[in-house]
Amino acid sequence: MELTAAWTTPGPAPAGLSPALVEWCRRHRGTPPTSAPDLPTLMAQAFGRMDRSWFLPSAVLHPDAVNRDPAPAGAGPLMAASALPDPDRGCIIAVIDDAIPFAHQHLRLPGALSRVASLWVQDARVDPDGPGRDLPWGIELRGDRIGGWLAGLESGAIAAEDAVYRRAGVVAMDRRTTHSAAFAAGHGAAVALLAAGFAPDDPRARNHPVIGVTLAPGVIADTSATLAQDPLLAAIVFVITRARMLCRQVEAAHGLPVDSVRLPVVLNLSLGLTAGPRDGTGLLERFLDALATHASTGLGPVHAVLPTGNHRMARLRATLRPQGRIGWQLPPDDATQTPLEIWGPVRPTRPDWPMRIGLTPPGGTEARTRFCAPNQSSMLRDGRGRDLGRAFYRVMPHPDGWRECMTLIMAPTCPAAAGDSWAPPGRWGLALVQGDGDHAVSVQRDDVLRGFPREARQSWLSQPAYADMDARGFPVLLDPQTAGPARVQRADTVNAYATGRHGLRVGAVDRCGRGLAYASLIGAAQGGDLLACVDRSQARPGMIVRGRTSGSFAVMSGSSMAAPQATRWLAGHLADGARPDSRAAIIRLAQGATDVPVPVLPTEPRRD
């Protein structure tokens, strides 16, 4: 029987909020935030105090982790005086990730001193007497307190590192959550120790204090990043506020004038996003760019390092032209909503007529959107009146004008409960009915990370002309030169968070310096501003990384392991006095570097 579907009459939609977040709140019967953060407020908090109301729904955060009575941050030192970096040769390494193992031996100095100046654990039970009273959720652990636990560990009063995490409240098995801080080898442990891990007696260690943020497991588990914006922005604000506090502590310890110590910061963010504007106009990208160009009197330069991503061959990106048609495969047994975005070209003025998209259910007839103004939404309903999905239409500002954006969010293909709406799995058809120029299509990542229970399934785009492999069985790494009105692509698959003007984008290669099939591309063929060796070979993925416990190890792969290697390298040069003022200057620094290991420089790609 043919499936019929139609879009409802468009109605108003909240302006300024992520459509995916609005729809998530509707489906989970939650209340969306009343407003979104803006760049001036973020900068004011980063160089002032954290006093904004941040949004993170209770569905992904334990109630006892919410700070219901925020106050100014606690006074007092971040680190023990004997652990402070040299005011002229220090460089702060900041890591925002999952489950950072602050008790690890390679984050210590001799004498039970911690190199971790400050760590925000976003999902831990609030400590009303702790120093992180300005934080919206969780707790702040400072180096002087961590040092007390390390002293107990070294004296035998504390049995093992596991006991340190339990005493700190980072691991609490009586709380209903994903206990990623108890994983033997987690993503955050690998990233933090690649970026900032040094043997305690390494002479470089003291000059690289660490500021970290452990994101809530519910935020990490949601690979679509629907809930990630506020936690990530708040984490970056936290890094800057604590970096400034550390500079003031170094000044006081050495009797130096206020604002005279300006330690540089290298921020590693080994997280990614596959959708979004992808032109540097996203809020997180603009915030990182603003920090990179901000002339602060109390802090050195801030450099963000990000991975290029791992989705070159995932078929999550496509280009649609007028009358172009493409397939969108929704897998069965997906209990999560599935977002897709269509971004129009940059226009000098607002469009006279909104773009129109045709969406065809499996075995059904095409339903065309009929928006008439920005900030509207419309439901897609079948012949029985059941919701299959929702569309949002926005017109977004751009430095050179305006861009249209259509967001399609399909209902789960596996309903959570009887009576819930669901979308039929299978190959849906997507067409650009009205619009001119190239329209960029991006499917949002929506899969499951190992260890995080989440009933998600990744959707993908399909086109008969797209081939993963050539006739010899080798992967096709670059797009063919020919292009029609619609094509699934490998080009421009770079992590959307890494599309700002100043962030350093780092890709992964194997030990021979050869590109990897999964490594995303900047533009048509560029693997990254810098590359780092990750996989052992094309046939043997992964590199040896440190686990959560001192002495443990694991094997991990991906550009998330490339970015922290570049973070470590850049921090070393900043500690030695280098002051590159742009992405291009950092690349020139790598071209002339003689230290080991040196980042791999991109080469001209081959199409054969």
XYZ file of C-alpha atoms in Angstrom:
608
model
C 0.000 0.000 0.000
C 1.353 3.400 -0.943
C 2.325 5.638 1.981
C 0.904 9.140 1.696
C 2.342 12.029 3.684
C 1.883 15.792 3.726
C 3.342 18.798 5.503
C 1.079 20.750 7.832
C 0.539 24.493 7.507
C 3.717 26.195 8.806
C 3.584 27.732 12.246
C 5.999 29.860 14.291
C 9.149 28.241 15.688
C 11.445 29.582 18.431
C 14.015 31.954 16.961
C 17.672 31.566 17.880
C 17.404 28.020 19.226
C 18.696 24.827 17.664
C 15.820 23.055 15.873
C 17.175 19.694 16.998
C 17.117 20.865 20.620
C 13.573 22.249 20.273
C 12.372 18.940 18.821
C 14.268 16.908 21.454
C 12.548 18.866 24.218
C 9.156 18.341 22.576
C 9.647 14.591 22.288
C 10.963 14.278 25.852
C 8.299 16.603 27.254
C 10.914 19.060 28.409
C 11.042 22.841 28.370
C 13.536 24.339 25.922
C 15.693 27.271 27.022
C 14.176 30.707 26.665
C 17.233 32.029 24.814
C 20.546 30.922 23.368
C 23.970 32.205 24.401
C 25.450 35.053 22.405
C 29.067 35.917 21.691
C 29.331 39.168 23.729
C 27.944 37.406 26.807
C 30.357 34.500 26.393
C 33.360 36.819 26.095
C 32.201 38.863 29.092
C 31.960 35.715 31.199
C 35.281 34.313 30.006
C 37.052 37.505 31.065
C 34.769 38.209 33.996
C 32.841 35.619 35.994
C 30.528 32.749 35.119
C 27.057 33.975 35.983
C 24.882 32.925 33.058
C 22.094 30.355 33.349
C 23.261 27.420 31.243
C 20.960 24.786 29.789
C 21.337 21.064 30.339
C 18.118 19.059 30.771
C 17.596 16.885 33.810
C 17.122 13.889 31.514
C 20.887 13.718 31.018
C 22.037 15.122 34.362
C 21.471 13.693 37.829
C 19.436 16.117 39.991
C 22.136 16.270 42.683
C 24.616 17.582 40.095
C 22.680 20.846 39.585
C 23.973 23.898 41.447
C 20.781 25.630 42.537
C 22.542 28.424 44.438
C 25.426 29.744 42.298
C 27.897 32.192 43.822
C 31.304 33.606 42.922
C 34.101 31.067 42.540
C 35.947 30.138 45.683
C 39.099 32.083 46.463
C 42.408 30.417 47.147
C 45.159 28.844 45.080
C 44.624 26.459 42.219
C 47.909 24.612 42.567
C 50.515 24.017 45.216
C 53.158 26.759 45.072
C 55.889 24.215 44.324
C 53.943 22.944 41.295
C 53.532 26.313 39.569
C 55.045 26.830 36.109
C 57.794 29.299 35.294
C 56.154 32.674 34.533
C 58.213 33.011 31.349
C 58.240 29.399 30.115
C 54.845 28.063 31.095
C 52.070 27.030 28.712
C 48.687 25.827 29.905
C 47.276 22.724 28.212
C 43.478 22.560 28.394
C 41.443 19.481 27.560
C 37.665 19.234 27.208
C 36.621 15.613 26.906
C 35.246 12.604 28.747
C 36.549 11.240 32.075
C 39.966 12.915 32.434
C 42.084 10.735 34.804
C 43.485 13.433 37.105
C 45.213 10.922 39.412
C 47.308 9.379 36.634
C 51.062 9.276 37.221
C 51.737 11.255 34.053
C 49.729 14.194 35.403
C 51.875 14.402 38.562
C 55.144 15.905 39.696
C 57.534 14.376 42.247
C 56.445 14.819 45.838
C 52.754 14.025 45.310
C 52.157 17.269 43.431
C 49.400 17.497 40.840
C 49.915 19.220 37.503
C 46.148 19.552 37.184
C 45.450 23.133 38.191
C 41.673 22.755 37.934
C 39.223 20.135 36.708
C 35.486 20.653 36.248
C 33.548 17.384 36.483
C 30.188 18.405 35.058
C 28.096 15.449 36.237
C 29.465 14.978 39.775
C 27.410 15.628 42.879
C 27.533 19.343 43.820
C 29.808 20.244 46.735
C 28.300 23.404 48.302
C 31.516 24.020 50.232
C 33.837 23.462 47.279
C 35.564 26.116 45.168
C 33.365 25.693 42.077
C 30.390 27.602 43.392
C 30.131 29.583 40.165
C 29.565 26.441 38.105
C 26.049 25.501 36.934
C 26.595 21.790 37.513
C 29.088 19.398 39.058
C 32.221 20.113 41.041
C 35.610 21.735 40.622
C 38.699 19.842 41.760
C 41.789 21.966 42.232
C 45.386 20.877 42.204
C 46.082 21.510 45.865
C 43.227 19.200 46.900
C 44.195 16.562 44.336
C 47.698 16.691 45.778
C 46.328 15.664 49.171
C 44.854 12.509 47.666
C 48.076 11.817 45.789
C 50.019 12.090 49.055
C 47.702 9.516 50.604
C 48.178 7.330 47.556
C 51.970 7.473 47.768
C 52.015 6.899 51.525
C 49.683 3.911 51.301
C 46.850 5.579 53.195
C 44.767 5.364 50.001
C 44.821 1.926 48.441
C 44.739 2.712 44.727
C 43.887 5.334 42.116
C 40.349 3.908 41.958
C 39.855 4.986 45.557
C 40.937 8.532 44.689
C 38.199 8.814 42.074
C 35.628 7.493 44.533
C 36.717 9.904 47.263
C 36.555 12.792 44.819
C 32.995 11.867 43.848
C 33.956 11.335 40.225
C 33.033 7.652 40.440
C 29.873 7.056 42.476
C 28.223 3.739 41.731
C 25.131 4.651 43.751
C 24.137 7.198 41.090
C 22.170 6.299 37.980
C 24.458 7.291 35.127
C 27.010 5.882 32.720
C 30.133 5.531 34.833
C 32.589 6.414 32.094
C 35.119 7.608 34.683
C 35.422 3.956 35.721
C 36.203 2.697 32.196
C 39.623 1.046 32.019
C 40.455 2.944 28.845
C 38.336 5.896 27.850
C 38.506 8.526 25.141
C 39.255 11.317 27.601
C 42.120 9.399 29.204
C 43.771 8.780 25.842
C 43.341 12.380 24.673
C 44.396 14.063 27.931
C 47.529 11.960 28.302
C 48.540 12.322 24.649
C 48.171 16.087 24.975
C 49.540 16.689 28.465
C 51.011 13.485 29.884
C 54.653 13.669 31.010
C 56.701 11.450 33.284
C 56.874 13.126 36.722
C 60.623 13.729 36.399
C 60.441 15.108 32.856
C 61.853 18.664 33.023
C 59.084 19.872 30.679
C 56.260 18.676 32.918
C 56.188 21.531 35.436
C 55.775 24.155 32.741
C 52.623 22.530 31.372
C 49.862 22.855 33.977
C 46.562 21.283 32.980
C 43.034 22.678 33.090
C 40.378 20.130 32.208
C 36.650 19.671 31.815
C 35.003 16.264 32.058
C 31.723 16.502 30.168
C 28.644 14.706 31.454
C 28.262 11.152 30.064
C 24.836 12.058 28.693
C 26.430 14.788 26.581
C 29.194 12.485 25.331
C 26.735 9.696 24.522
C 24.604 11.964 22.325
C 26.777 11.893 19.211
C 24.327 14.199 17.412
C 25.466 16.950 19.854
C 21.844 18.047 20.305
C 22.535 18.793 23.979
C 26.192 19.754 23.686
C 26.164 23.474 22.905
C 25.773 24.906 26.406
C 28.056 22.350 28.145
C 30.804 22.971 25.569
C 30.519 26.752 25.673
C 30.460 26.727 29.465
C 33.527 24.459 29.454
C 35.461 26.912 27.287
C 34.449 29.808 29.562
C 35.649 27.753 32.539
C 39.032 27.112 30.902
C 39.606 30.833 30.312
C 38.493 31.927 33.805
C 40.744 29.347 35.481
C 43.673 30.117 33.175
C 43.424 33.753 34.234
C 43.262 32.723 37.889
C 46.381 30.603 37.436
C 48.254 33.539 35.908
C 47.336 35.659 38.950
C 48.556 32.909 41.296
C 51.900 32.728 39.478
C 52.249 36.506 39.776
C 51.570 36.412 43.507
C 54.013 33.547 44.073
C 56.824 35.439 42.312
C 55.946 38.918 43.559
C 55.199 40.182 40.046
C 52.840 43.017 39.043
C 49.207 42.188 38.335
C 48.526 41.148 34.736
C 52.236 40.778 33.995
C 52.099 36.970 33.666
C 50.354 35.968 30.459
C 50.642 32.232 30.024
C 49.539 30.964 26.608
C 46.775 28.354 26.406
C 46.430 25.461 23.980
C 42.896 24.059 24.116
C 42.325 20.540 22.792
C 38.747 19.737 21.777
C 38.740 16.214 20.329
C 35.013 16.231 19.664
C 33.187 16.661 16.396
C 30.001 17.580 14.597
C 28.967 16.548 11.091
C 26.197 19.093 10.421
C 25.922 22.827 10.942
C 26.694 25.834 8.734
C 30.289 24.645 8.199
C 31.427 28.146 7.278
C 32.706 29.393 10.631
C 29.433 31.104 11.611
C 28.419 28.569 14.269
C 28.499 29.993 17.789
C 31.225 27.686 19.077
C 33.439 28.406 16.059
C 32.932 32.167 16.461
C 33.715 31.930 20.181
C 36.992 30.127 19.536
C 37.890 32.679 16.860
C 37.093 35.562 19.221
C 39.328 34.064 21.921
C 42.147 33.623 19.408
C 42.051 37.304 18.473
C 41.207 38.808 21.881
C 43.960 41.065 23.218
C 43.701 40.259 26.921
C 45.898 42.034 29.428
C 45.749 39.106 31.825
C 46.230 36.032 29.644
C 48.436 34.946 26.769
C 47.267 33.798 23.344
C 44.622 31.077 23.161
C 44.991 28.421 20.457
C 42.281 25.831 19.781
C 43.282 22.465 18.290
C 40.578 20.248 16.784
C 40.447 16.982 14.825
C 39.351 17.044 11.211
C 36.943 14.154 11.794
C 36.471 10.547 10.740
C 33.557 10.687 8.281
C 35.034 10.971 4.795
C 33.431 7.709 3.680
C 30.323 7.828 5.891
C 28.078 9.351 3.201
C 26.844 12.113 5.484
C 27.499 14.984 3.046
C 26.059 15.828 -0.350
C 25.430 18.709 -2.737
C 21.968 19.356 -4.188
C 21.262 21.609 -7.138
C 17.869 22.619 -8.553
C 15.813 19.532 -9.437
C 18.496 17.312 -7.909
C 17.372 14.192 -6.054
C 19.166 12.011 -3.566
C 18.354 9.102 -1.253
C 18.304 9.243 2.540
C 18.499 5.833 4.199
C 16.827 5.584 7.609
C 17.850 2.342 9.342
C 15.373 0.255 11.334
C 15.458 -0.055 15.130
C 16.566 3.550 15.670
C 15.083 4.897 18.908
C 16.426 8.436 18.425
C 15.387 11.354 16.241
C 17.371 11.749 12.998
C 18.359 15.284 11.894
C 19.445 16.450 8.443
C 20.302 20.003 7.418
C 20.181 21.701 4.010
C 22.106 24.972 3.738
C 21.662 27.265 0.760
C 24.374 29.428 -0.798
C 25.353 32.790 0.668
C 23.146 35.576 -0.702
C 23.672 39.342 -0.371
C 20.016 39.839 0.592
C 17.288 37.744 2.160
C 15.661 35.404 -0.388
C 12.351 36.485 -1.875
C 10.977 32.940 -1.708
C 11.989 30.187 0.751
C 13.637 27.073 -0.585
C 11.268 24.147 -1.090
C 12.234 20.586 -0.321
C 10.476 17.451 -1.475
C 10.576 14.430 0.837
C 9.359 11.051 -0.407
C 8.678 8.188 2.061
C 9.699 4.642 1.073
C 7.147 3.496 -1.506
C 5.190 6.720 -1.109
C 4.507 10.005 -2.833
C 6.487 13.214 -2.525
C 5.493 15.802 0.095
C 6.761 19.339 -0.513
C 7.433 21.947 2.147
C 5.536 25.224 1.875
C 7.182 27.718 4.163
C 6.505 31.390 3.569
C 8.741 33.109 6.156
C 11.769 32.383 8.382
C 11.454 30.854 11.854
C 8.631 28.539 10.937
C 8.156 24.820 11.452
C 5.869 22.208 9.914
C 4.988 18.621 10.777
C 5.088 15.765 8.267
C 2.081 13.514 8.860
C 0.897 10.359 7.168
C -2.637 9.640 5.970
C -3.678 8.619 9.500
C -2.419 11.848 11.053
C 0.653 10.316 12.688
C 3.798 12.437 12.975
C 6.649 11.227 10.777
C 8.968 14.185 11.195
C 9.294 17.927 11.491
C 10.896 20.630 9.358
C 12.280 23.995 10.459
C 13.057 26.883 8.135
C 15.504 29.626 9.105
C 17.433 32.414 7.397
C 20.784 32.850 9.139
C 23.083 35.884 9.078
C 26.458 35.535 7.398
C 29.346 38.043 7.137
C 28.616 38.310 3.406
C 24.830 38.321 3.621
C 22.340 35.554 4.454
C 21.966 31.776 4.220
C 18.810 29.712 4.175
C 18.713 26.587 6.318
C 16.132 23.808 6.280
C 16.370 21.272 9.108
C 14.514 17.969 8.712
C 14.151 15.883 11.871
C 12.655 12.445 11.391
C 10.895 10.562 14.149
C 12.555 7.376 15.471
C 12.078 4.314 13.291
C 11.544 2.310 16.493
C 9.088 3.947 18.903
C 10.016 3.961 22.576
C 6.488 3.117 23.712
C 3.204 1.967 22.244
C 1.409 4.852 20.629
C 4.538 6.940 19.971
C 5.010 8.236 16.448
C 7.605 6.609 14.221
C 8.986 7.021 10.730
C 9.125 4.093 8.305
C 12.681 2.826 7.834
C 14.073 2.544 4.348
C 15.175 4.789 1.500
C 13.547 8.192 1.609
C 13.863 10.557 -1.334
C 15.173 14.106 -0.925
C 14.797 16.716 -3.692
C 15.465 20.429 -4.079
C 12.190 21.627 -5.626
C 12.772 25.376 -5.411
C 16.082 27.184 -4.989
C 19.097 28.131 -7.029
C 22.790 27.341 -6.658
C 24.520 24.592 -4.703
C 22.777 23.525 -1.505
C 24.881 21.680 1.075
C 23.248 18.624 2.672
C 24.566 17.323 5.989
C 23.298 14.327 7.958
C 23.956 14.674 11.658
C 25.999 11.964 13.322
C 23.736 9.648 15.320
C 25.475 6.440 16.350
C 26.518 4.615 19.516
C 29.833 5.009 21.325
C 31.277 1.924 22.960
C 30.270 1.785 26.608
C 27.445 4.311 26.311
C 24.008 2.658 26.130
C 22.016 4.470 23.477
C 19.672 2.928 20.929
C 20.797 5.049 17.983
C 21.446 4.027 14.386
C 23.284 6.137 11.839
C 21.381 7.224 8.741
C 23.205 7.987 5.499
C 22.783 9.421 2.025
C 22.635 7.234 -1.076
C 23.176 7.752 -4.766
C 23.655 5.112 -7.483
C 26.817 6.794 -8.842
C 28.609 6.739 -5.484
C 31.122 3.914 -5.083
C 33.131 3.134 -1.967
C 35.685 1.037 -3.837
C 37.128 0.861 -7.326
C 37.285 -2.217 -9.554
C 40.482 -3.366 -7.826
C 38.890 -3.299 -4.379
C 40.726 -0.202 -3.152
C 38.790 2.617 -1.454
C 37.954 5.614 -3.623
C 39.449 8.394 -1.494
C 38.504 11.475 -3.527
C 35.386 12.511 -5.401
C 35.337 12.046 -9.177
C 35.740 15.205 -11.232
C 32.290 14.946 -12.814
C 29.239 16.168 -10.909
C 25.519 16.222 -11.628
C 22.586 17.957 -9.958
C 23.033 15.765 -6.868
C 26.041 13.915 -5.521
C 27.125 12.272 -2.289
C 30.608 13.492 -1.501
C 33.823 12.892 0.370
C 34.886 16.532 0.012
C 34.196 19.058 2.763
C 33.548 16.410 5.393
C 35.673 18.206 7.991
C 34.427 18.450 11.574
C 32.005 21.408 11.699
C 33.560 22.645 14.967
C 36.835 23.042 13.039
C 35.492 25.428 10.389
C 36.462 28.664 12.142
C 39.194 30.970 10.854
C 41.795 30.339 13.552
C 41.436 26.823 14.967
C 44.204 24.370 14.036
C 42.710 21.399 12.169
C 44.625 18.149 12.589
C 44.120 15.021 10.499
C 45.285 11.434 10.887
C 47.718 9.449 8.736
C 49.447 6.100 9.122
C 53.073 5.664 10.169
C 54.209 6.045 6.579
C 52.446 9.384 6.306
C 49.726 8.072 4.019
C 46.164 9.341 4.270
C 43.501 7.143 5.843
C 40.200 6.330 4.197
C 38.108 7.458 7.151
C 39.942 10.779 7.675
C 37.689 13.710 6.755
C 38.681 16.303 4.189
C 38.943 20.083 4.250
C 37.645 21.186 0.884
C 38.168 18.758 -1.980
C 41.329 17.001 -0.853
C 43.145 18.579 2.138
C 43.611 16.199 5.061
C 44.322 18.917 7.622
C 46.469 21.936 8.433
C 48.773 19.456 10.130
C 48.676 15.666 10.226
C 49.748 13.229 12.926
C 50.563 9.525 12.769
C 47.802 7.450 14.320
C 47.228 4.102 12.603
C 50.036 1.570 12.299
C 49.188 0.966 8.648
C 46.276 1.026 6.232
C 45.353 -2.493 7.322
C 46.143 -2.156 11.057
C 44.227 0.727 12.599
C 45.059 2.221 15.952
C 47.923 3.393 18.116
C 48.929 2.514 21.666
C 47.544 5.038 24.161
C 47.480 5.256 27.940
C 44.489 4.021 29.885
C 42.853 5.487 32.968
C 45.153 3.793 35.498
C 48.879 4.438 35.612
C 50.671 1.759 33.620
C 47.611 0.653 31.652
C 47.200 1.020 27.914
C 44.769 0.540 25.047
C 44.673 0.812 21.262
C 42.612 3.626 19.738
C 42.217 5.181 16.325
C 40.803 8.292 14.672
C 41.659 11.939 14.261
C 40.777 12.439 17.944
C 44.161 10.853 18.609
C 45.876 13.153 16.100
C 44.733 16.463 17.596
C 46.310 15.982 21.061
C 49.659 15.153 19.475
C 49.577 18.542 17.740
C 48.401 20.155 20.998
C 51.446 18.779 22.814
C 53.805 19.873 20.037
C 52.381 23.402 19.863
C 52.408 23.809 23.654
C 56.082 22.860 23.684
C 56.949 25.576 21.174
C 54.862 28.174 23.009
C 56.688 27.295 26.221
C 59.964 27.883 24.348
C 58.843 31.388 23.434
C 57.274 30.937 19.981
C 54.278 33.184 19.364
C 52.594 32.234 16.078
C 49.714 34.626 15.542
C 47.698 32.692 12.978
C 46.963 29.263 11.558
C 49.407 29.943 8.725
C 52.121 30.912 11.209
C 51.686 27.620 13.071
C 52.034 25.719 9.794
C 55.234 27.659 9.032
C 56.482 26.776 12.500
C 55.921 23.094 11.716
C 57.759 23.449 8.411
C 60.867 24.608 10.194
C 60.601 22.370 13.265
C 63.381 19.926 14.107
C 61.984 18.415 17.291
C 60.668 14.842 17.415
C 57.977 13.974 16.630
C 57.268 16.720 14.128
C 53.711 17.010 12.786
C 53.303 15.610 9.308
C 52.739 18.294 6.686
C 50.020 17.707 4.067
C 51.148 16.826 0.559
C 49.420 17.086 -2.781
C 46.865 14.243 -2.946
C 46.846 11.650 -5.700
C 43.675 10.522 -7.445
C 44.979 7.256 -8.870
